[in-house]
Structures are given as C-alpha cells and as structure tokens.
Coordinates of C-alpha atoms and ligand atoms in Angstrom, one line a residue:
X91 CA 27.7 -13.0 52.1
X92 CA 25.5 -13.4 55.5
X93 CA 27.5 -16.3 57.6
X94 CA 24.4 -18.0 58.4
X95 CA 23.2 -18.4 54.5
X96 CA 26.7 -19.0 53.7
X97 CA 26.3 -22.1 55.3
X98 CA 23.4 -23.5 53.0
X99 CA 25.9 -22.4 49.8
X100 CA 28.1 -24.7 48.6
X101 CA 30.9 -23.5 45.9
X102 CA 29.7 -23.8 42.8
X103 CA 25.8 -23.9 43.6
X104 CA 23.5 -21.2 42.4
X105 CA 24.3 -19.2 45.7
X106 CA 21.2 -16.6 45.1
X107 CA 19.0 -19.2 44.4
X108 CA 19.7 -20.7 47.4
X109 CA 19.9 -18.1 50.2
X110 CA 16.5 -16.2 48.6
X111 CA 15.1 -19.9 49.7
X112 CA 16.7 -19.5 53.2
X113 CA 15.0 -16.3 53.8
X114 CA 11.8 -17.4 52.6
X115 CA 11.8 -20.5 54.5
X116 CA 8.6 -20.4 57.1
X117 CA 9.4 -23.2 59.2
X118 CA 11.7 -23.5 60.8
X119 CA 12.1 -19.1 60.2
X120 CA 15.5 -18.0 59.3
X121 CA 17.8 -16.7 61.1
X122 CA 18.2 -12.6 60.7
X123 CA 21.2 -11.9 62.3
X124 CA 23.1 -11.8 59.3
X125 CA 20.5 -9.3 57.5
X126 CA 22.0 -5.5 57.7
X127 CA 19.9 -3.0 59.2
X128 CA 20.9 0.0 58.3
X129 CA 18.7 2.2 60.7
X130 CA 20.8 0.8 63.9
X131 CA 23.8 0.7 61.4
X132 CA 26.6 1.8 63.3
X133 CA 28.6 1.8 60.0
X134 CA 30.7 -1.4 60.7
X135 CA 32.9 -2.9 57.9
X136 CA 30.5 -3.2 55.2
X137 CA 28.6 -0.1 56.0
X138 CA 30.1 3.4 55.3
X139 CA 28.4 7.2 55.3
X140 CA 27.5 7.7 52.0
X141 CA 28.5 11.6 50.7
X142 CA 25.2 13.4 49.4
X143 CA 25.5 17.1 48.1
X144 CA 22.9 19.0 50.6
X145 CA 23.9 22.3 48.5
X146 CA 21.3 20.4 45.6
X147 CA 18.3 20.4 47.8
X148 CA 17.1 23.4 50.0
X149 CA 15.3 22.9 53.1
X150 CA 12.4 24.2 51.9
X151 CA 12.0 21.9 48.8
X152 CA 12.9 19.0 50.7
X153 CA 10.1 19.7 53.3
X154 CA 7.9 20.5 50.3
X155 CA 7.6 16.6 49.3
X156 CA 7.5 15.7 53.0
X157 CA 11.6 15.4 53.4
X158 CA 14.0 16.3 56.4
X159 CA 16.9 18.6 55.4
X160 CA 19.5 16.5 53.4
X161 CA 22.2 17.4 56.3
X162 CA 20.1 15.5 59.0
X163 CA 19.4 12.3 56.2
X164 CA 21.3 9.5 57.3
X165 CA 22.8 7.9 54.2
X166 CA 25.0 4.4 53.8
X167 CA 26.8 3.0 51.2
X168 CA 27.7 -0.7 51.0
X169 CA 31.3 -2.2 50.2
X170 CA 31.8 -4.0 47.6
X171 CA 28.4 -2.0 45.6
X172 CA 29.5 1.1 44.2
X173 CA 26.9 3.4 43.3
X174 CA 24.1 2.0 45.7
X175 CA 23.2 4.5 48.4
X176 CA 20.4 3.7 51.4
X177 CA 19.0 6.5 53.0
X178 CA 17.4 5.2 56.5
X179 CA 13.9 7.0 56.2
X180 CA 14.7 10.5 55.5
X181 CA 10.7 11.4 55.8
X182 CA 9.4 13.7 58.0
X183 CA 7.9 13.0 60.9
X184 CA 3.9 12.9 59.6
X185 CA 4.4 12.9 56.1
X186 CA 4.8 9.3 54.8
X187 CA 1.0 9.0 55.6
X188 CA 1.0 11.2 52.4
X189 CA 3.0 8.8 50.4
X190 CA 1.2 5.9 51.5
X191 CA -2.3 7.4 50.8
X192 CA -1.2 8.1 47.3
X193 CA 0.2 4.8 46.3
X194 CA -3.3 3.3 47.9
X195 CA -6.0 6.0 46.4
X196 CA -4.8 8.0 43.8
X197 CA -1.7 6.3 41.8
X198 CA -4.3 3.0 41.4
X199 CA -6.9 5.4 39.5
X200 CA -7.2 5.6 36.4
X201 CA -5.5 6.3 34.1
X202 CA -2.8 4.1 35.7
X203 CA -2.8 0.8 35.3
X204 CA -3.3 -2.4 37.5
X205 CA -2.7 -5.9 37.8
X206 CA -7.1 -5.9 37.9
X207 CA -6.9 -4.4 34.3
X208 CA -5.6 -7.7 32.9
X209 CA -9.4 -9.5 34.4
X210 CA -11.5 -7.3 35.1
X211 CA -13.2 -4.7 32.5
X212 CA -12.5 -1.0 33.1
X213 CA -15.7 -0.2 34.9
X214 CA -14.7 -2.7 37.8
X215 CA -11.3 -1.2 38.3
X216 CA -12.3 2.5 37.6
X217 CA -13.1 3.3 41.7
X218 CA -10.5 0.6 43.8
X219 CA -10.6 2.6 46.8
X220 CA -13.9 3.9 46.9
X221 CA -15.3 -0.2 46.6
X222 CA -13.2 -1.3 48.9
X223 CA -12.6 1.6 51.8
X224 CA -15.6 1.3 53.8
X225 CA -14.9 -2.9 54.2
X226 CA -11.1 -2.0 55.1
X227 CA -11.9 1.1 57.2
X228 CA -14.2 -0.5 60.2
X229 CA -12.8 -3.3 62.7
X230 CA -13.6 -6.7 61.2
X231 CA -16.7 -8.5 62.2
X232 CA -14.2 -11.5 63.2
X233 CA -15.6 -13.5 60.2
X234 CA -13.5 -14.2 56.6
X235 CA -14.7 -11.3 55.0
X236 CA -14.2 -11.5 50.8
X237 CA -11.1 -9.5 50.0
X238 CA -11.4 -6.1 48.9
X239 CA -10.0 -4.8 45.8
X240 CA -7.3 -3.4 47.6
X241 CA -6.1 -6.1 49.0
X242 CA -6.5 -7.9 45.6
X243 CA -3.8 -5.3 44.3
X244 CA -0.4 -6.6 43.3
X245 CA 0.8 -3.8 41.1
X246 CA 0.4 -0.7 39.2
X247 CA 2.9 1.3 36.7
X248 CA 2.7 5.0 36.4
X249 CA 4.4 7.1 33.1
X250 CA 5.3 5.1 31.0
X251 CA 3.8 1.5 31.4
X252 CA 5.9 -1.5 32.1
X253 CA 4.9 -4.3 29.8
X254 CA 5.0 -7.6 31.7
X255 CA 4.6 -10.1 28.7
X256 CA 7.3 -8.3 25.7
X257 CA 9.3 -6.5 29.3
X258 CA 9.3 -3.6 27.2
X259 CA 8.1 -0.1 28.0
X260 CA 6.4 2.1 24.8
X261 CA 5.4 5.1 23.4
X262 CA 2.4 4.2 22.7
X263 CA 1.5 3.5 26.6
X264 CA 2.0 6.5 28.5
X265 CA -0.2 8.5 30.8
X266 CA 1.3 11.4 32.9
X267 CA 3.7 11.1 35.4
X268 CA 2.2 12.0 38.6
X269 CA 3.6 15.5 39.5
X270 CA 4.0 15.0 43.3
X271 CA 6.0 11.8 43.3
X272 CA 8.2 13.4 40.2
X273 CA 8.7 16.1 43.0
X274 CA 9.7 13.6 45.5
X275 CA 12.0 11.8 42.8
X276 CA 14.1 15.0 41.9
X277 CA 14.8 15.9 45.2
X278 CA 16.4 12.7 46.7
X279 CA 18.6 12.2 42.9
X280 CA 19.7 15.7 43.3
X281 CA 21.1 15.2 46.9
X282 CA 22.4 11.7 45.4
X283 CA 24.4 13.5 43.0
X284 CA 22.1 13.0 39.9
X285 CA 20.3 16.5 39.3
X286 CA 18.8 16.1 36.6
X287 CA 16.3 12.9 36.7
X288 CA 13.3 12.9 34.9
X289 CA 10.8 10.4 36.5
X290 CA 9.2 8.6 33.3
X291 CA 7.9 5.3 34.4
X292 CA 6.9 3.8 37.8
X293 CA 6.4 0.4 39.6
X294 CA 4.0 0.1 42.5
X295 CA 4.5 -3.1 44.5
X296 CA 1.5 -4.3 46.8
X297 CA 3.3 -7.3 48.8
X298 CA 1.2 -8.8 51.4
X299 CA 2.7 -11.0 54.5
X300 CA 3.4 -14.7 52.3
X301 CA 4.4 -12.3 48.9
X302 CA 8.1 -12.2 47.6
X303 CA 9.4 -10.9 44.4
X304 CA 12.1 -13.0 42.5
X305 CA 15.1 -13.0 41.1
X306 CA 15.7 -10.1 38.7
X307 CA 17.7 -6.6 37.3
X308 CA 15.5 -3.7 36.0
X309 CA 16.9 -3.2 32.6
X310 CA 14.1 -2.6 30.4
X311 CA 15.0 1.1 30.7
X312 CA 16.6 2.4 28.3
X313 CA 19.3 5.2 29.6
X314 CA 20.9 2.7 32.4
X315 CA 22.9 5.8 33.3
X316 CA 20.3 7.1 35.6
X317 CA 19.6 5.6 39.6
X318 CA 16.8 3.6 39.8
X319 CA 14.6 5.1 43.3
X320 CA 12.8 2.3 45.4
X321 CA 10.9 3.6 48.5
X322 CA 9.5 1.5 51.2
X323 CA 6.1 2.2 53.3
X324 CA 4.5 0.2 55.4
X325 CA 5.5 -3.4 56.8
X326 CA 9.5 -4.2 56.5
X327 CA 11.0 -6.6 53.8
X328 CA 14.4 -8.3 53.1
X329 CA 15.9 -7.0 50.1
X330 CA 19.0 -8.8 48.8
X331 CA 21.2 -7.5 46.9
X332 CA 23.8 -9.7 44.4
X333 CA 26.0 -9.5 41.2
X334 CA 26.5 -8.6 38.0
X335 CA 26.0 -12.7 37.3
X336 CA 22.3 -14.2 38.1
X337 CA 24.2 -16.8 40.9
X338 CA 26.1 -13.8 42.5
X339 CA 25.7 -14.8 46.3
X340 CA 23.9 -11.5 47.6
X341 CA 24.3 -9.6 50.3
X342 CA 20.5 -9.4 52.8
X343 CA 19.4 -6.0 54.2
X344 CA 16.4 -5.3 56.0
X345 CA 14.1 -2.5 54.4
X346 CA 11.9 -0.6 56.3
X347 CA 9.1 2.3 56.3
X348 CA 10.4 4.8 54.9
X349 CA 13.9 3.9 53.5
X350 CA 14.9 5.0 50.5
X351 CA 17.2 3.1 48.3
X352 CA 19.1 4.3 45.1
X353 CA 20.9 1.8 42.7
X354 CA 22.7 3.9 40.8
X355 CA 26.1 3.3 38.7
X356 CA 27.5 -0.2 38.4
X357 CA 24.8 -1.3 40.8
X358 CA 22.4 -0.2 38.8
X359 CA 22.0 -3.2 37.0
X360 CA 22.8 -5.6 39.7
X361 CA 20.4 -8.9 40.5
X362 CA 18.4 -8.4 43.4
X363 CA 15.1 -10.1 45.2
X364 CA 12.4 -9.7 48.0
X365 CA 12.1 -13.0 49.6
X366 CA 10.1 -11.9 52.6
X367 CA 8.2 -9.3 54.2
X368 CA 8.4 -9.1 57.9
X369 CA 6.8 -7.0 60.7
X370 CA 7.7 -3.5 60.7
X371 CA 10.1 -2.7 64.2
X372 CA 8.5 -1.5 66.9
X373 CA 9.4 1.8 66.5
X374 CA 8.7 2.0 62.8
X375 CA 5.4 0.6 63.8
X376 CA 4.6 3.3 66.2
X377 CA 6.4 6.1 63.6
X378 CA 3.1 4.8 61.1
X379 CA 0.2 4.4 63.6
X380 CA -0.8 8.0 64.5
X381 CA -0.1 10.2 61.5
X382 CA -3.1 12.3 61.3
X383 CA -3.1 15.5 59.2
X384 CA -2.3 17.5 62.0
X385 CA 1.3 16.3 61.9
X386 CA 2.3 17.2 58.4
X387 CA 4.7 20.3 58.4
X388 CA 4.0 22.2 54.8
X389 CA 7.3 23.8 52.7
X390 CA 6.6 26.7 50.5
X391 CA 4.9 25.3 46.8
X392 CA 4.5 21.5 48.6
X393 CA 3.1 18.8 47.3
X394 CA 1.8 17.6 50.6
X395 CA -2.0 17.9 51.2
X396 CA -3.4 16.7 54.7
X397 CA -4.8 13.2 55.3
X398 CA -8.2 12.9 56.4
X399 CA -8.5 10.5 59.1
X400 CA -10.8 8.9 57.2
X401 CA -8.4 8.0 54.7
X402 CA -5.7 7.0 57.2
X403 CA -8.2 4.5 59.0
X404 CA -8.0 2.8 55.9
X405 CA -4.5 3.3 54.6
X406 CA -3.5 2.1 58.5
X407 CA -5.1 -0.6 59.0
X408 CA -3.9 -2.1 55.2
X409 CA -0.3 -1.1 56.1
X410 CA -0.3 -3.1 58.9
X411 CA -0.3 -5.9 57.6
X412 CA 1.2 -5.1 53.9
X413 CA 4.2 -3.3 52.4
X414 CA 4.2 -0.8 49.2
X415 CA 7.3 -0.2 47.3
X416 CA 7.9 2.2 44.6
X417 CA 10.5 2.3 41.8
X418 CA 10.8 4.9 39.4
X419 CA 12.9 5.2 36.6
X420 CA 13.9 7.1 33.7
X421 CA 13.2 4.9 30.8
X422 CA 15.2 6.9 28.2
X423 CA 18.3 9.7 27.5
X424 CA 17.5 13.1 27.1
X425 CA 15.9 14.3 23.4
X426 CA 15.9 10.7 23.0
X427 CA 12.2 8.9 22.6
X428 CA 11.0 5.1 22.6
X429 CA 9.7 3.3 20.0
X430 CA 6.2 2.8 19.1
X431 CA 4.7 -0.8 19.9
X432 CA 6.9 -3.5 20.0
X433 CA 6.6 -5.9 17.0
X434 CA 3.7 -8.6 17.3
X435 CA 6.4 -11.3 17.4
X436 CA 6.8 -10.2 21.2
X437 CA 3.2 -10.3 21.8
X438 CA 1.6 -13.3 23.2
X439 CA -0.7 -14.8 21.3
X440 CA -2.6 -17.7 23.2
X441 CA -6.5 -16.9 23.8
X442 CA -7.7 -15.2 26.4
X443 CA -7.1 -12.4 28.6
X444 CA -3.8 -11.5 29.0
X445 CA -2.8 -11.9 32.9
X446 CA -0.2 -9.7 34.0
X447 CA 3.2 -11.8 35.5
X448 CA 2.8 -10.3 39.0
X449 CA -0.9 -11.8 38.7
X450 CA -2.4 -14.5 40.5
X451 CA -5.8 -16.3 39.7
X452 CA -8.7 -13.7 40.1
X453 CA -9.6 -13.4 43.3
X454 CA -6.1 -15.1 45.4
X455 CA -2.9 -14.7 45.5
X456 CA -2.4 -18.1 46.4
X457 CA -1.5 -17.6 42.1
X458 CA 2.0 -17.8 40.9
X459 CA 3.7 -14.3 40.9
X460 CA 6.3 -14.3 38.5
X461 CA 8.9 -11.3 37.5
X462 CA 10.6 -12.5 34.5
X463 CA 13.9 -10.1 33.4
X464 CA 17.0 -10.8 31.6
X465 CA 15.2 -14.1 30.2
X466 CA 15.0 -15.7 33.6
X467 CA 12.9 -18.1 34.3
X468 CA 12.7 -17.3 38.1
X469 CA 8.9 -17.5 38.9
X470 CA 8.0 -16.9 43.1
X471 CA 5.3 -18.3 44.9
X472 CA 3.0 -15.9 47.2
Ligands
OGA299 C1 11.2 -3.7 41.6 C2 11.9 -4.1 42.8 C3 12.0 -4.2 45.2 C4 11.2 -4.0 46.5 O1 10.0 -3.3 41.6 O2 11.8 -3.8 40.5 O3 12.9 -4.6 42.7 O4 11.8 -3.6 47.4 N1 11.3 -3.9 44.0 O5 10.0 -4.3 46.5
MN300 MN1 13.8 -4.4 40.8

C-alpha cells in the first residue's frame, strides 16, 4: 500500500474504501507520489518485466491492429498480483487515433447499446456522432453551450450486452462483436500467453474530468479462466488495484493513453476502482494531439483505416478533456452457451424507464453513477 494513503488507514478500517476517498479528494488534491507509473517505471521492487511470448504475434499482425512488434512492448508485472500484466502503450505511433475514433463514432451506433437507450427512444440515439460532431468539432463561442450527445455518453457494451440491473449478460442480447477490436483483442492475449480469446462482450467507459467508477470485480462472465483486456485512450486515470476481499487495501497506478492492462489469473477477479481522472502527461498529450491519417503505418489484411481530419478535430478536442476505456471479455467456455433471459425475479419492476446504473439524470452527470458487483452497494458520485 501507497505510504501516503497508508496513513489515512487505520487497522481494521475498510482500507479501499478509504484510500479510493483519498484519491478522489479535490481539495486539498492528493498527493501522487505514491501512485506507480509504469511508463517511467524503472522496475523497482514492486515492478518486474513481465515475460510475453513475441513468437504468438507476428510483426505484421501486430502492426495490422495499429501495434508495435511484441519484442519492443514494454510489459510489467506487479508483486504481490500474479497474473496482472501492464503493457505501457504498446500502440503505434499514429494509430490510437484509430482506436479512439471507433469507441467515439462507430462502437456507439447502433446496434450497440448506450447509457441514452435507457431515456431516450431509438430514433434520438440512432446518429450520436453525427448530432453532436459539428458542436464538438469548431472552437467554442466562449458561451455554456448545451452538451452534446457525446459528451452525454457514459457507456456502451458491445457482443454480448452487460445487464446493469440483473448484472447478467444473455443470449437473448447479443449483436456482433466488432471485428476490428476482436483483432486487437487476440493479438495482445496471444502475446500474454492466452491464444485463444474469443472477444464476446465489451464495456466502453466515457469518464469525463469529476467521473470515477467504484468499487467492484468483473465476475458476471462466465469462464473466469480468461484475462479480462482494459485499454486506456485519451486523458490519464488512477486505477487501483486490491484483493480478493472487498476491504483489501489496494495498490494505486496511474493509467495512461494507451496502456494496456490484462487481469488475468488470480487477478482476474480482484476488486479494483477509478477514483480520478487526471491530465494526460505532457508527452502523452503531445503523442494524441497531431495524429492525422498520414501517420498511420498499415500491416498486410489491417484493420486500420485512416482518420479524416475531420473526425480527429472532433475525437481531439473530446479527448482532451475525457478518457475512454475498454474492457472486453469472454463471457463463456468454449462450446459452452448462456442462458436465455434471466428469470423475471431479477428484473426490476418499479414504473418507468429503466435507467442504466452508470446513468445520471437526463441531461447531467451531476447524477449518481453507480457500478454495483458482487452485491456491493458501492455507488460513486460524478
Ligand atoms: C470496468 C473497469 C476500469 C477503467 O469497466 O470494469 O474496471 O480503467 N474499468 O476504466
Ligand atoms: Mn472492472
């Protein structure tokens, strides 16, 4: 545990609960010199190489989803958390522009779905980038402009669709899993050791500067014998990382554009938390600003198609002030299959429309956001 949080834990006390407060604090701000930053990681004594196997990936394929060969990845593993593997922004030079214009124009269509689907009727939600590009694209007039639908995004789930209320996932919600991020998926598992993934079911994150995401462990999935994948674009976060146990004190990392973490093994299942977004470093920042489609380097049968600078006037100016992260998961075993809908008992049944837990009020996110697992009752301000 950080020295500094350590100090607001006393034994006994709900030690996560507390230091996710400490790094959420606004005034006075928290101290970061305890949070672990693995891109100037000089591996010290919690930080170690982490092995990868750059036989699974070839250069080719690697470059073909925007990647740098495995050999040249810079991976870390973390004592005391077996099976968790951080790889410090293994993208290409150019090609997380890609990434991040998919996650903001083409994952949020339909027929993905949105935290905007739980208030607003389909016709509303059918176009998110198109209503809301133009507004984001030129300079601000200066005044308080209405927020755009985009910046009214909190979430989206791709594959098979995560269901907030019965935090199930079912057969009887699934759209297909988009092909290029499956790409993407497969080749970082393989050079983790985990060849054959089969990406089933995504999370898109939209955090903005005052979001966090609480307490929690991914365990609606069905086969926990496959990593969980969580990439990073746009502004940085803290990402803590605990125990087995809810009150495990955890450890804080910072996470960046770019970086790629893979919980995979007994960490799998561990508690973790975003209590803050923060600026992206300087030389993140810069790494984002000018990524134009002339910079994208193209592998043989690629996923990547250019960015128009169009699109990146919009996707730039929303990433500087926001973060996107993506999970994706395999939801169940090989030849196996989910069940149908989950039994009305694990509906809910009060009136109205149902609002997703990651959803504020329409219209704010001044709303609770609330990420309920494991029958926590952890709900997070934004
Ligand atoms: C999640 C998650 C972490 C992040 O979506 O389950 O834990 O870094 N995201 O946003
Ligand atoms: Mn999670």
């Amino acid at each position: 545990m950080a020295k500094m949080a350590a100090s607001v834990v006393e034994s006994g006390e709900d030690a996560f609960r507390k230091i996710f407060k400490f790094y959420k604090r606004r005034e006075p701000p928290p101290d970061l010199r305890d949070v672990t930053d693995f891109c100037r990681g000089v591996p010290g004594d919690k930080i170690f190489p982490a092995e990868l196997d750059p036989a699974a990936v070839s250069d080719e394929a690697a470059a073909g989803v925007g990647l740098k060969p495995v050999r040249d990845w810079r991976a870390f593993g973390l004592q005391g958390y077996p099976g968790f593997i951080f790889i410090s922004n293994p993208f290409l030079r150019g090609s997380q522009a890609f990434w991040v214009r998919q996650c903001l124009k083409t994952y949020p269509q339909k027929p993905n779905i949105c935290n905007l689907d739980m208030h607003m009727c389909p016709a509303d939600t059918q176009d998110i980038w198109g209503r809301s590009a133009h507004e984001l694209g030129s300079p601000s007039s200066g005044k308080r402009q209405p927020k755009t639908l985009l910046e009214k995004l909190r979430w989206v789930t791709l594959g098979y669709h995560y269901n907030w209320d019965t935090k199930t996932y079912s057969a009887n919600s699934h759209t297909p899993f988009p092909a290029d991020l499956h790409s993407l998926s497969v080749q970082i598992s393989a050079a983790c050791g985990f060849p054959e993934f089969s990406s089933e079911a995504a999370i898109l994150n939209f955090y903005r500067p005052d979001s966090s995401l609480g307490i929690h462990v991914d365990e609606s999935e069905l086969d926990r014998t496959r990593p969980l994948l969580s990439f990073s674009f746009g502004q940085s976060a803290i990402f803590l990382l605990g125990g087995a146990r809810r009150t495990d004190a955890p450890t804080a990392m910072f996470m960046h554009s770019g970086d790629v973490m893979v919980m995979s093994g007994p960490s799998r299942l561990l508690y973790h938390a975003v209590p803050r977004i923060l600026p992206a470093p300087q030389e993140r920042a810069e790494v984002l600003e000018h990524l134009g489609a002339a910079s994208l380097q193209q592998g043989g049968g690629g996923v990547l198609e250019p960015v128009s600078d169009a699109d990146w006037a919009v996707c730039s100016r929303y990433i500087q002030s926001s973060r996107v992260n993506v999970t994706v998961r395999q939801v169940v075993a090989p030849g196996r299959s989910l069940p149908g809908t989950p039994p009305p008992s694990l509906l809910r049944t009060e009136g109205g429309p149902t609002v997703g837990y990651r959803d504020g009020p329409a219209g704010g996110d001044a709303g609770k956001r609330k990420r309920r697992n494991s029958g926590s009752d952890d709900a997070v301000e934004t």
